[in-house]
Tab-separated table of C-alpha atoms in Angstrom:
chain	number	residue	atom	x	y	z
A	1	UNK	CA	0.585	5.773	-24.341
A	2	UNK	CA	-1.167	3.139	-22.308
A	3	UNK	CA	1.145	0.734	-20.518
A	4	UNK	CA	0.350	-2.954	-20.432
A	5	UNK	CA	0.041	-4.693	-17.090
A	6	UNK	CA	3.521	-5.764	-16.014
A	7	UNK	CA	4.476	-9.159	-14.805
A	8	UNK	CA	5.449	-9.548	-11.160
A	9	UNK	CA	9.078	-9.837	-12.209
A	10	UNK	CA	9.083	-6.658	-14.315
A	11	UNK	CA	7.514	-4.635	-11.497
A	12	UNK	CA	10.270	-5.375	-9.003
A	13	UNK	CA	11.182	-2.319	-6.938
A	14	UNK	CA	14.063	-0.281	-8.264
A	15	UNK	CA	16.862	1.405	-6.365
A	16	UNK	CA	16.565	5.068	-7.422
A	17	UNK	CA	20.349	4.945	-7.944
A	18	UNK	CA	20.922	4.555	-4.208
A	19	UNK	CA	23.691	2.388	-2.828
A	20	UNK	CA	22.343	-0.808	-1.219
A	21	UNK	CA	22.285	-1.176	2.527
A	22	UNK	CA	25.693	-1.679	4.059
A	23	UNK	CA	26.672	-5.157	5.175
A	24	UNK	CA	28.081	-3.493	8.293
A	25	UNK	CA	25.091	-2.646	10.548
A	26	UNK	CA	27.357	-0.567	12.780
A	27	UNK	CA	27.912	1.918	9.960
A	28	UNK	CA	24.260	2.911	9.999
A	29	UNK	CA	24.174	3.245	13.760
A	30	UNK	CA	27.283	5.413	13.888
A	31	UNK	CA	25.933	7.717	11.167
A	32	UNK	CA	22.798	8.365	13.208
A	33	UNK	CA	22.867	10.495	16.328
A	34	UNK	CA	19.213	11.484	16.746
A	35	UNK	CA	16.651	9.218	18.396
A	36	UNK	CA	12.863	9.219	18.489
A	37	UNK	CA	11.930	8.532	22.120
A	38	UNK	CA	8.291	9.576	22.402
A	39	UNK	CA	5.262	9.629	20.070
A	40	UNK	CA	1.547	10.242	20.428
A	41	UNK	CA	-1.604	10.957	18.488
A	42	UNK	CA	-5.123	11.930	19.517
A	43	UNK	CA	-8.123	10.481	17.712
A	44	UNK	CA	-8.640	12.230	14.366
A	45	UNK	CA	-12.148	13.301	13.381
A	46	UNK	CA	-14.866	15.892	13.889
A	47	UNK	CA	-14.096	16.922	17.456
A	48	UNK	CA	-16.420	19.880	17.967
A	49	UNK	CA	-16.206	19.607	21.762
A	50	UNK	CA	-12.393	19.870	21.808
A	51	UNK	CA	-10.218	23.001	21.803
A	52	UNK	CA	-6.766	23.407	20.287
A	53	UNK	CA	-5.278	23.691	23.775
A	54	UNK	CA	-6.950	20.504	24.980
A	55	UNK	CA	-5.717	18.556	21.963
A	56	UNK	CA	-2.181	19.881	22.457
A	57	UNK	CA	-2.243	19.060	26.171
A	58	UNK	CA	-3.373	15.502	25.425
A	59	UNK	CA	-0.889	14.697	22.688
A	60	UNK	CA	2.117	16.391	24.324
A	61	UNK	CA	1.313	14.781	27.669
A	62	UNK	CA	1.060	11.378	26.009
A	63	UNK	CA	4.335	11.886	24.107
A	64	UNK	CA	6.118	12.842	27.333
A	65	UNK	CA	4.732	9.744	29.047
A	66	UNK	CA	5.776	7.589	26.117
A	67	UNK	CA	9.321	8.970	26.387
A	68	UNK	CA	9.314	8.706	30.187
A	69	UNK	CA	10.170	12.421	30.142
A	70	UNK	CA	8.924	15.562	31.842
A	71	UNK	CA	8.393	19.129	30.665
A	72	UNK	CA	11.750	20.341	32.101
A	73	UNK	CA	13.543	17.748	29.939
A	74	UNK	CA	12.457	19.548	26.742
A	75	UNK	CA	14.875	22.219	25.526
A	76	UNK	CA	12.935	23.498	22.497
A	77	UNK	CA	9.478	23.060	20.963
A	78	UNK	CA	8.336	23.358	17.344
A	79	UNK	CA	4.601	23.950	16.973
A	80	UNK	CA	2.911	23.299	13.611
A	81	UNK	CA	-0.496	24.721	12.755
A	82	UNK	CA	-2.099	26.122	9.607
A	83	UNK	CA	-5.726	26.919	10.431
A	84	UNK	CA	-6.009	28.707	13.778
A	85	UNK	CA	-5.936	32.153	12.185
A	86	UNK	CA	-8.985	31.296	10.064
A	87	UNK	CA	-10.930	29.239	12.586
A	88	UNK	CA	-10.409	31.174	15.827
A	89	UNK	CA	-8.404	34.286	14.936
A	90	UNK	CA	-5.105	33.263	16.590
A	91	UNK	CA	-2.890	34.749	13.876
A	92	UNK	CA	0.428	34.723	15.748
A	93	UNK	CA	2.369	33.091	18.616
A	94	UNK	CA	0.086	30.057	18.483
A	95	UNK	CA	2.578	27.671	20.024
A	96	UNK	CA	3.282	29.965	22.952
A	97	UNK	CA	-0.447	30.252	23.696
A	98	UNK	CA	-1.004	26.487	23.568
A	99	UNK	CA	2.125	25.259	25.327
A	100	UNK	CA	2.415	27.849	28.126
A	101	UNK	CA	-0.964	26.735	29.439
A	102	UNK	CA	0.419	23.260	30.087
A	103	UNK	CA	3.647	24.424	31.707
A	104	UNK	CA	6.231	25.122	28.971
A	105	UNK	CA	8.079	28.311	29.906
A	106	UNK	CA	11.374	30.032	29.086
A	107	UNK	CA	12.413	27.624	26.291
A	108	UNK	CA	12.351	28.589	22.585
A	109	UNK	CA	8.912	27.864	21.083
A	110	UNK	CA	9.051	28.120	17.309
A	111	UNK	CA	5.906	28.310	15.189
A	112	UNK	CA	5.820	26.368	11.914
A	113	UNK	CA	3.442	26.789	8.972
A	114	UNK	CA	4.022	24.592	5.928
A	115	UNK	CA	0.507	23.586	4.855
A	116	UNK	CA	-0.118	19.842	5.045
A	117	UNK	CA	3.603	19.231	5.628
A	118	UNK	CA	3.627	21.304	8.819
A	119	UNK	CA	4.044	18.393	11.226
A	120	UNK	CA	6.866	16.794	9.258
A	121	UNK	CA	8.526	20.198	8.953
A	122	UNK	CA	8.336	20.710	12.730
A	123	UNK	CA	10.061	17.354	13.220
A	124	UNK	CA	12.694	18.206	10.611
A	125	UNK	CA	13.433	21.499	12.366
A	126	UNK	CA	13.573	19.799	15.766
A	127	UNK	CA	16.144	17.335	14.424
A	128	UNK	CA	18.191	20.127	12.828
A	129	UNK	CA	18.130	22.089	16.103
A	130	UNK	CA	19.554	19.103	17.960
A	131	UNK	CA	22.183	18.475	15.300
A	132	UNK	CA	23.251	22.116	15.650
A	133	UNK	CA	23.959	21.471	19.310
A	134	UNK	CA	21.436	24.038	20.568
A	135	UNK	CA	19.522	21.532	22.719
A	136	UNK	CA	19.570	17.811	23.440
A	137	UNK	CA	15.807	17.124	23.670
A	138	UNK	CA	13.200	18.623	21.324
A	139	UNK	CA	9.424	18.466	20.974
A	140	UNK	CA	7.538	18.618	17.662
A	141	UNK	CA	3.763	18.984	17.811
A	142	UNK	CA	1.129	19.465	15.110
A	143	UNK	CA	-2.499	20.375	15.751
A	144	UNK	CA	-5.544	21.522	13.812
A	145	UNK	CA	-9.154	22.437	14.487
A	146	UNK	CA	-10.575	22.414	10.952
A	147	UNK	CA	-14.206	21.504	11.613
A	148	UNK	CA	-16.342	24.515	12.451
A	149	UNK	CA	-20.109	25.110	12.635
A	150	UNK	CA	-19.483	27.863	10.075
A	151	UNK	CA	-18.628	25.734	7.043
A	152	UNK	CA	-17.310	28.785	5.213
A	153	UNK	CA	-14.370	28.833	7.619
A	154	UNK	CA	-13.579	25.173	6.962
A	155	UNK	CA	-13.683	25.786	3.216
A	156	UNK	CA	-11.493	28.906	3.445
A	157	UNK	CA	-8.687	26.849	4.973
A	158	UNK	CA	-7.568	25.716	1.520
A	159	UNK	CA	-7.721	29.092	-0.216
A	160	UNK	CA	-4.144	30.028	0.625
A	161	UNK	CA	-2.356	26.755	-0.121
A	162	UNK	CA	-1.346	27.883	-3.608
A	163	UNK	CA	-0.326	31.203	-5.186
A	164	UNK	CA	-3.271	33.474	-4.372
A	165	UNK	CA	-2.046	36.010	-6.933
A	166	UNK	CA	-2.076	33.473	-9.779
A	167	UNK	CA	-5.081	31.274	-9.039
A	168	UNK	CA	-6.489	31.469	-12.555
A	169	UNK	CA	-3.199	30.608	-14.237
A	170	UNK	CA	-2.476	27.796	-11.768
A	171	UNK	CA	-5.912	26.250	-12.224
A	172	UNK	CA	-5.619	26.481	-16.016
A	173	UNK	CA	-2.152	24.922	-16.126
A	174	UNK	CA	-2.998	22.057	-13.791
A	175	UNK	CA	-6.398	21.551	-15.368
A	176	UNK	CA	-4.826	21.031	-18.783
A	177	UNK	CA	-2.818	18.018	-17.555
A	178	UNK	CA	-5.919	15.841	-17.667
A	179	UNK	CA	-7.030	16.851	-21.161
A	180	UNK	CA	-5.768	13.599	-22.658
A	181	UNK	CA	-8.314	11.590	-20.680
A	182	UNK	CA	-11.846	12.738	-21.544
A	183	UNK	CA	-14.374	12.782	-18.722
A	184	UNK	CA	-17.116	10.190	-19.353
A	185	UNK	CA	-20.580	11.453	-20.195
A	186	UNK	CA	-22.612	12.073	-17.063
A	187	UNK	CA	-19.498	12.503	-14.907
A	188	UNK	CA	-18.830	16.147	-15.741
A	189	UNK	CA	-19.916	17.611	-12.400
A	190	UNK	CA	-19.582	16.656	-8.773
A	191	UNK	CA	-19.118	18.263	-5.363
A	192	UNK	CA	-17.119	21.471	-5.833
A	193	UNK	CA	-13.633	21.177	-4.312
A	194	UNK	CA	-10.894	23.257	-6.009
A	195	UNK	CA	-8.024	21.201	-4.590
A	196	UNK	CA	-9.601	17.881	-5.532
A	197	UNK	CA	-10.276	19.221	-9.020
A	198	UNK	CA	-6.521	19.729	-9.382
A	199	UNK	CA	-5.813	16.253	-8.017
A	200	UNK	CA	-8.390	14.841	-10.429
A	201	UNK	CA	-6.765	16.517	-13.420
A	202	UNK	CA	-3.319	15.164	-12.534
A	203	UNK	CA	-4.917	11.764	-11.978
A	204	UNK	CA	-6.435	11.840	-15.458
A	205	UNK	CA	-3.044	12.790	-16.883
A	206	UNK	CA	-1.521	9.714	-15.257
A	207	UNK	CA	-4.380	7.566	-16.545
A	208	UNK	CA	-3.860	8.811	-20.098
A	209	UNK	CA	-0.107	8.310	-20.028
A	210	UNK	CA	0.239	5.036	-18.119
A	211	UNK	CA	-3.117	3.286	-18.284
A	212	UNK	CA	-3.955	3.682	-14.610
A	213	UNK	CA	-7.619	2.806	-14.134
A	214	UNK	CA	-10.538	4.137	-12.135
A	215	UNK	CA	-10.834	0.714	-10.525
A	216	UNK	CA	-7.209	0.828	-9.341
A	217	UNK	CA	-7.939	4.130	-7.597
A	218	UNK	CA	-10.847	2.425	-5.876
A	219	UNK	CA	-8.673	-0.552	-4.920
A	220	UNK	CA	-6.286	1.780	-3.093
A	221	UNK	CA	-9.142	3.507	-1.260
A	222	UNK	CA	-10.808	0.204	-0.370
A	223	UNK	CA	-7.513	-1.124	0.984
A	224	UNK	CA	-7.046	1.939	3.163
A	225	UNK	CA	-10.606	1.807	4.479
A	226	UNK	CA	-9.988	-1.836	5.399
A	227	UNK	CA	-6.751	-0.923	7.190
A	228	UNK	CA	-8.584	1.773	9.147
A	229	UNK	CA	-10.919	-0.789	10.737
A	230	UNK	CA	-7.903	-1.882	12.807
A	231	UNK	CA	-6.966	1.650	13.899
A	232	UNK	CA	-8.964	2.879	16.911
A	233	UNK	CA	-7.751	6.471	16.370
A	234	UNK	CA	-8.953	6.649	12.761
A	235	UNK	CA	-11.727	9.068	11.759
A	236	UNK	CA	-13.442	6.345	9.716
A	237	UNK	CA	-13.332	2.723	10.811
A	238	UNK	CA	-15.642	1.101	8.295
A	239	UNK	CA	-14.504	-1.144	5.467
A	240	UNK	CA	-15.633	-0.350	1.927
A	241	UNK	CA	-15.597	-2.642	-1.073
A	242	UNK	CA	-14.169	-1.512	-4.387
A	243	UNK	CA	-17.701	-1.299	-5.743
A	244	UNK	CA	-18.819	0.882	-2.820
A	245	UNK	CA	-15.893	3.220	-3.384
A	246	UNK	CA	-16.730	3.532	-7.081
A	247	UNK	CA	-20.378	4.192	-6.247
A	248	UNK	CA	-19.568	6.931	-3.744
A	249	UNK	CA	-20.566	10.559	-4.359
A	250	UNK	CA	-18.573	12.056	-7.229
A	251	UNK	CA	-16.144	14.822	-6.266
A	252	UNK	CA	-14.428	15.309	-9.634
A	253	UNK	CA	-13.987	12.397	-12.020
A	254	UNK	CA	-12.378	9.973	-11.461
A	255	UNK	CA	-12.311	10.782	-7.717
A	256	UNK	CA	-15.255	9.800	-5.539
A	257	UNK	CA	-15.698	10.855	-1.928
A	258	UNK	CA	-14.222	7.654	-0.406
A	259	UNK	CA	-11.053	8.259	-2.467
A	260	UNK	CA	-10.493	11.669	-0.805
A	261	UNK	CA	-9.318	12.738	2.627
A	262	UNK	CA	-11.870	14.411	4.908
A	263	UNK	CA	-11.652	17.627	6.924
A	264	UNK	CA	-10.468	16.656	10.404
A	265	UNK	CA	-9.495	17.825	13.873
A	266	UNK	CA	-6.620	16.264	15.799
A	267	UNK	CA	-3.097	16.508	17.144
A	268	UNK	CA	0.102	14.471	17.197
A	269	UNK	CA	3.553	14.861	18.695
A	270	UNK	CA	7.067	13.456	18.727
A	271	UNK	CA	10.028	13.862	21.061
A	272	UNK	CA	13.587	13.440	19.779
A	273	UNK	CA	16.924	13.543	21.549
A	274	UNK	CA	20.654	13.352	20.917
A	275	UNK	CA	22.751	10.257	21.573
A	276	UNK	CA	24.187	11.751	24.768
A	277	UNK	CA	20.713	12.601	26.108
A	278	UNK	CA	19.452	9.084	25.391
A	279	UNK	CA	21.166	7.909	28.566
A	280	UNK	CA	18.433	9.698	30.542
A	281	UNK	CA	15.588	7.845	28.862
A	282	UNK	CA	14.483	4.317	28.028
A	283	UNK	CA	16.669	2.908	25.258
A	284	UNK	CA	14.428	-0.099	24.719
A	285	UNK	CA	11.699	1.984	23.018
A	286	UNK	CA	13.969	4.469	21.234
A	287	UNK	CA	14.122	4.464	17.438
A	288	UNK	CA	16.850	5.819	15.189
A	289	UNK	CA	16.158	8.760	12.901
A	290	UNK	CA	18.100	7.658	9.839
A	291	UNK	CA	17.026	10.504	7.551
A	292	UNK	CA	14.954	13.666	7.666
A	293	UNK	CA	14.740	15.499	4.339
A	294	UNK	CA	12.711	18.599	3.497
A	295	UNK	CA	12.550	19.950	-0.067
A	296	UNK	CA	10.592	22.465	-2.112
A	297	UNK	CA	9.436	21.989	-5.678
A	298	UNK	CA	10.956	23.319	-8.884
A	299	UNK	CA	9.882	24.698	-12.230
A	300	UNK	CA	9.524	21.604	-14.364
A	301	UNK	CA	7.289	20.114	-17.008
A	302	UNK	CA	4.659	17.801	-15.550
A	303	UNK	CA	6.012	14.876	-17.580
A	304	UNK	CA	9.516	15.285	-16.108
A	305	UNK	CA	8.722	12.654	-13.492
A	306	UNK	CA	12.361	12.070	-12.598
A	307	UNK	CA	12.514	15.513	-10.999
A	308	UNK	CA	9.315	15.287	-8.950
A	309	UNK	CA	10.093	16.873	-5.588
A	310	UNK	CA	9.057	13.733	-3.680
A	311	UNK	CA	11.398	11.607	-5.772
A	312	UNK	CA	14.198	14.082	-5.106
A	313	UNK	CA	13.456	13.971	-1.375
A	314	UNK	CA	13.396	10.181	-1.439
A	315	UNK	CA	16.768	9.980	-3.205
A	316	UNK	CA	18.335	12.236	-0.576
A	317	UNK	CA	16.718	10.313	2.284
A	318	UNK	CA	17.859	6.907	1.016
A	319	UNK	CA	21.370	8.269	0.575
A	320	UNK	CA	21.441	9.649	4.126
A	321	UNK	CA	20.056	6.435	5.593
A	322	UNK	CA	22.371	4.199	3.574
A	323	UNK	CA	19.495	2.017	2.409
A	324	UNK	CA	17.220	1.715	-0.606
A	325	UNK	CA	13.498	1.237	-1.325
A	326	UNK	CA	13.775	-2.554	-1.107
A	327	UNK	CA	14.849	-2.269	2.544
A	328	UNK	CA	11.726	-0.421	3.720
A	329	UNK	CA	9.363	-2.611	5.736
A	330	UNK	CA	6.352	-0.253	5.972
A	331	UNK	CA	5.468	3.223	4.712
A	332	UNK	CA	2.977	6.002	5.387
A	333	UNK	CA	2.466	8.326	2.425
A	334	UNK	CA	0.459	11.477	1.798
A	335	UNK	CA	-2.746	10.245	0.188
A	336	UNK	CA	-4.984	13.332	0.160
A	337	UNK	CA	-6.572	11.302	-2.636
A	338	UNK	CA	-6.065	7.650	-3.497
A	339	UNK	CA	-4.083	8.748	-6.545
A	340	UNK	CA	-1.654	10.419	-4.146
A	341	UNK	CA	-0.722	6.991	-2.825
A	342	UNK	CA	-0.236	5.639	-6.341
A	343	UNK	CA	2.115	8.408	-7.456
A	344	UNK	CA	4.081	8.351	-4.196
A	345	UNK	CA	4.491	4.578	-4.457
A	346	UNK	CA	6.280	5.317	-7.727
A	347	UNK	CA	8.213	8.356	-6.487
A	348	UNK	CA	9.557	6.433	-3.501
A	349	UNK	CA	10.860	3.648	-5.712
A	350	UNK	CA	8.588	0.873	-4.470
A	351	UNK	CA	7.568	0.134	-8.060
A	352	UNK	CA	8.421	1.332	-11.548
A	353	UNK	CA	7.206	4.660	-12.895
A	354	UNK	CA	3.626	4.406	-14.108
A	355	UNK	CA	2.985	1.050	-12.405
A	356	UNK	CA	1.615	2.238	-9.052
A	357	UNK	CA	-1.943	1.271	-9.945
A	358	UNK	CA	-0.985	-2.233	-11.039
A	359	UNK	CA	1.224	-2.599	-7.953
A	360	UNK	CA	-1.731	-1.861	-5.675
A	361	UNK	CA	-4.068	-4.079	-7.701
A	362	UNK	CA	-1.773	-7.064	-7.105
A	363	UNK	CA	-2.011	-6.458	-3.339
A	364	UNK	CA	1.625	-5.444	-2.888
A	365	UNK	CA	0.689	-2.404	-0.757
A	366	UNK	CA	-1.825	-4.182	1.475
A	367	UNK	CA	-1.024	-5.703	4.839
A	368	UNK	CA	0.729	-8.941	3.962
A	369	UNK	CA	2.052	-7.485	0.698
A	370	UNK	CA	5.660	-6.792	-0.213
A	371	UNK	CA	5.527	-3.186	1.072
A	372	UNK	CA	2.447	-2.351	3.181
A	373	UNK	CA	1.525	1.294	2.651
A	374	UNK	CA	-0.728	3.309	4.948
A	375	UNK	CA	-1.572	0.550	7.441
A	376	UNK	CA	-3.082	3.358	9.548
A	377	UNK	CA	-5.807	3.824	6.929
A	378	UNK	CA	-4.024	6.780	5.349
A	379	UNK	CA	-5.401	10.282	5.148
A	380	UNK	CA	-8.448	8.949	3.293
A	381	UNK	CA	-9.665	7.052	6.362
A	382	UNK	CA	-7.512	8.030	9.340
A	383	UNK	CA	-8.294	11.683	8.652
A	384	UNK	CA	-6.251	14.717	7.658
A	385	UNK	CA	-5.902	17.482	10.275
A	386	UNK	CA	-3.318	19.173	8.042
A	387	UNK	CA	-0.408	20.088	10.355
A	388	UNK	CA	-0.963	17.007	12.520
A	389	UNK	CA	-0.875	14.518	9.634
A	390	UNK	CA	2.904	14.262	9.192
A	391	UNK	CA	3.521	13.531	12.875
A	392	UNK	CA	0.562	11.140	12.812
A	393	UNK	CA	2.511	9.175	10.206
A	394	UNK	CA	5.522	9.075	12.544
A	395	UNK	CA	3.320	7.797	15.363
A	396	UNK	CA	2.025	4.977	13.166
A	397	UNK	CA	5.457	3.925	11.979
A	398	UNK	CA	6.841	3.949	15.521
A	399	UNK	CA	4.164	1.436	16.542
A	400	UNK	CA	5.262	-0.949	13.794
A	401	UNK	CA	8.965	-0.609	14.523
A	402	UNK	CA	8.268	-1.261	18.193
A	403	UNK	CA	6.051	-4.228	17.308
A	404	UNK	CA	2.948	-2.880	19.077
A	405	UNK	CA	0.612	-1.987	16.188
A	406	UNK	CA	-1.865	-4.713	17.073
A	407	UNK	CA	-3.966	-6.298	14.351
A	408	UNK	CA	-2.380	-4.132	11.653
A	409	UNK	CA	1.204	-4.901	12.695
A	410	UNK	CA	3.670	-5.335	9.838
A	411	UNK	CA	5.742	-8.178	11.202
A	412	UNK	CA	9.499	-7.904	11.293
A	413	UNK	CA	9.508	-4.148	10.650
A	414	UNK	CA	13.050	-2.832	10.605
A	415	UNK	CA	12.985	0.333	8.486
A	416	UNK	CA	9.979	2.640	8.023
A	417	UNK	CA	9.417	5.623	5.734
A	418	UNK	CA	7.029	8.590	5.937
A	419	UNK	CA	6.316	10.929	3.009
A	420	UNK	CA	4.353	14.111	3.723
A	421	UNK	CA	3.573	16.864	1.215
A	422	UNK	CA	1.905	20.259	1.400
A	423	UNK	CA	0.353	22.930	-0.791
A	424	UNK	CA	0.552	23.264	-4.573
A	425	UNK	CA	3.034	25.170	-6.710
A	426	UNK	CA	3.638	24.613	-10.380
A	427	UNK	CA	2.711	21.018	-11.207
A	428	UNK	CA	3.414	19.442	-7.824
A	429	UNK	CA	3.309	19.988	-4.085
A	430	UNK	CA	5.001	23.138	-2.808
A	431	UNK	CA	6.897	21.219	-0.122
A	432	UNK	CA	7.631	17.603	0.721
A	433	UNK	CA	9.293	15.775	3.578
A	434	UNK	CA	10.650	12.231	3.708
A	435	UNK	CA	11.626	10.692	7.047
A	436	UNK	CA	13.210	7.271	7.552
A	437	UNK	CA	13.214	5.546	10.942
A	438	UNK	CA	14.956	2.353	11.999
A	439	UNK	CA	14.987	-0.034	14.934
C-alpha cells in the first residue's frame, strides 16, 4: 500500500520505546567508563601504490598522535580485515604481520573478520576487553586493499559474504521481495553486481509497500555527493545533481552507479581507554563511549520491520546510553546503496517506518537539517574499504563532537551515532553494530 507524503508534524522522530535522556547529566557520565582518545583515517580510494602495511602504519601512527600516546601505551590490538586472503594470500595472522612491522610486540593482537562490519566489531571487542579489566588502553584498526589490477580478485571479495552453500535459495528469496514493484520497460538489465541486485530487490519491496520513489533515492545520493565535496579524505569529491544521479549508469533498477558504494582501499583506527587510564592522556579531546552494541540477524519475515537487526541494535544502544533518537546530533550510517541510508534512518528512529524517503526529500538529513546523516559523504562517496568503513564512521563523528569538522561541521554536536552492517543472511544483514559517542 502506497503511503501518502506525511506532514512535517506527522513525521516527527519517535522514541523506539526508549526512556528520554536523564535530566541529571552526571548519571550518563557515571554510567560510562570507556573513552575514545584517538582516531584517524587515511584517504579512501583506489590506492594502487599503497600496501596494507603502509596504510596500517599511517592510520595507527596518526591515531597514536591524536591520542598523544605511544606504542607501549597500548595493551591490546584488534585488527579487522576481510580481503587480504583473496588479494594477496595472507590467510592468517594478518594483524600480527601488519602491526609487528611498526613496533607492536608481545601484546595480544586479535584478528577480526565480520564483513563490512569488521571495523565496528574490532572497536566493540576493544571496548569489551577494557570492560573485562584485561587492559586499560586498546587499539582497533580496520584496513582493506580491495582494488587490484586483476579485477577478478576484486569481484571475488563479495562471493563469501552470504551463505555459499545456499546461494541459489538466498538469491531467490531476496529477489522475490521486489516482485510487487515491476521493473520499467528498458530497465531490465544493468551492470552485473550480485550484492546490488539484492539491495535493488529490497529497495523495490520498500517502494511497493511505502511509496518510496526513485527520485528520493537520487536525493539521498545527491546529498551525500554534495557532503563529500567538503571531505578531503573522500574517494569522490564531486557534487552531483539529482538528475545526474538518475542518469548515471544503471546497476540494477532502481539503483544507478552514483547510488552505490565503490570498491575502495583505505584504513582507519581508534584508541580507547578506561577512566583510570584517561589520567595519562589529554582529557580535552576525549569522548565518551556511551554505547557499543553488536548483534546478529534472526529468522524473520521481511515485512516484520520491528525486528530488523539494526532496529534491535539501536534499541539496545539507546537504552545503554540513556538517550533516544531525538537526542542524536549527527549520524553516520551504512549506505552501501542510497536505499541503505533510507532504511537505516527508519530503523534508528529518526523518522517513522516507511517515511525515510520523504524525510530525506524534505532535507532533514542534509547538513542544516534536523538530523544530518553521513556528513562525510557516506559510503557512496567517501568510499567503502569494507573493514575500515566502521572505524571511518567513528573518525567522522569524533570530528563533529570535537567541533573540528570544518565546512561540514554539525554545530553544537553533543551525541553522535554510527550504524555499520555486514554481509547478508536471511532478509537482512548478517551482523550490525551501533555505537553512540558523547562529548
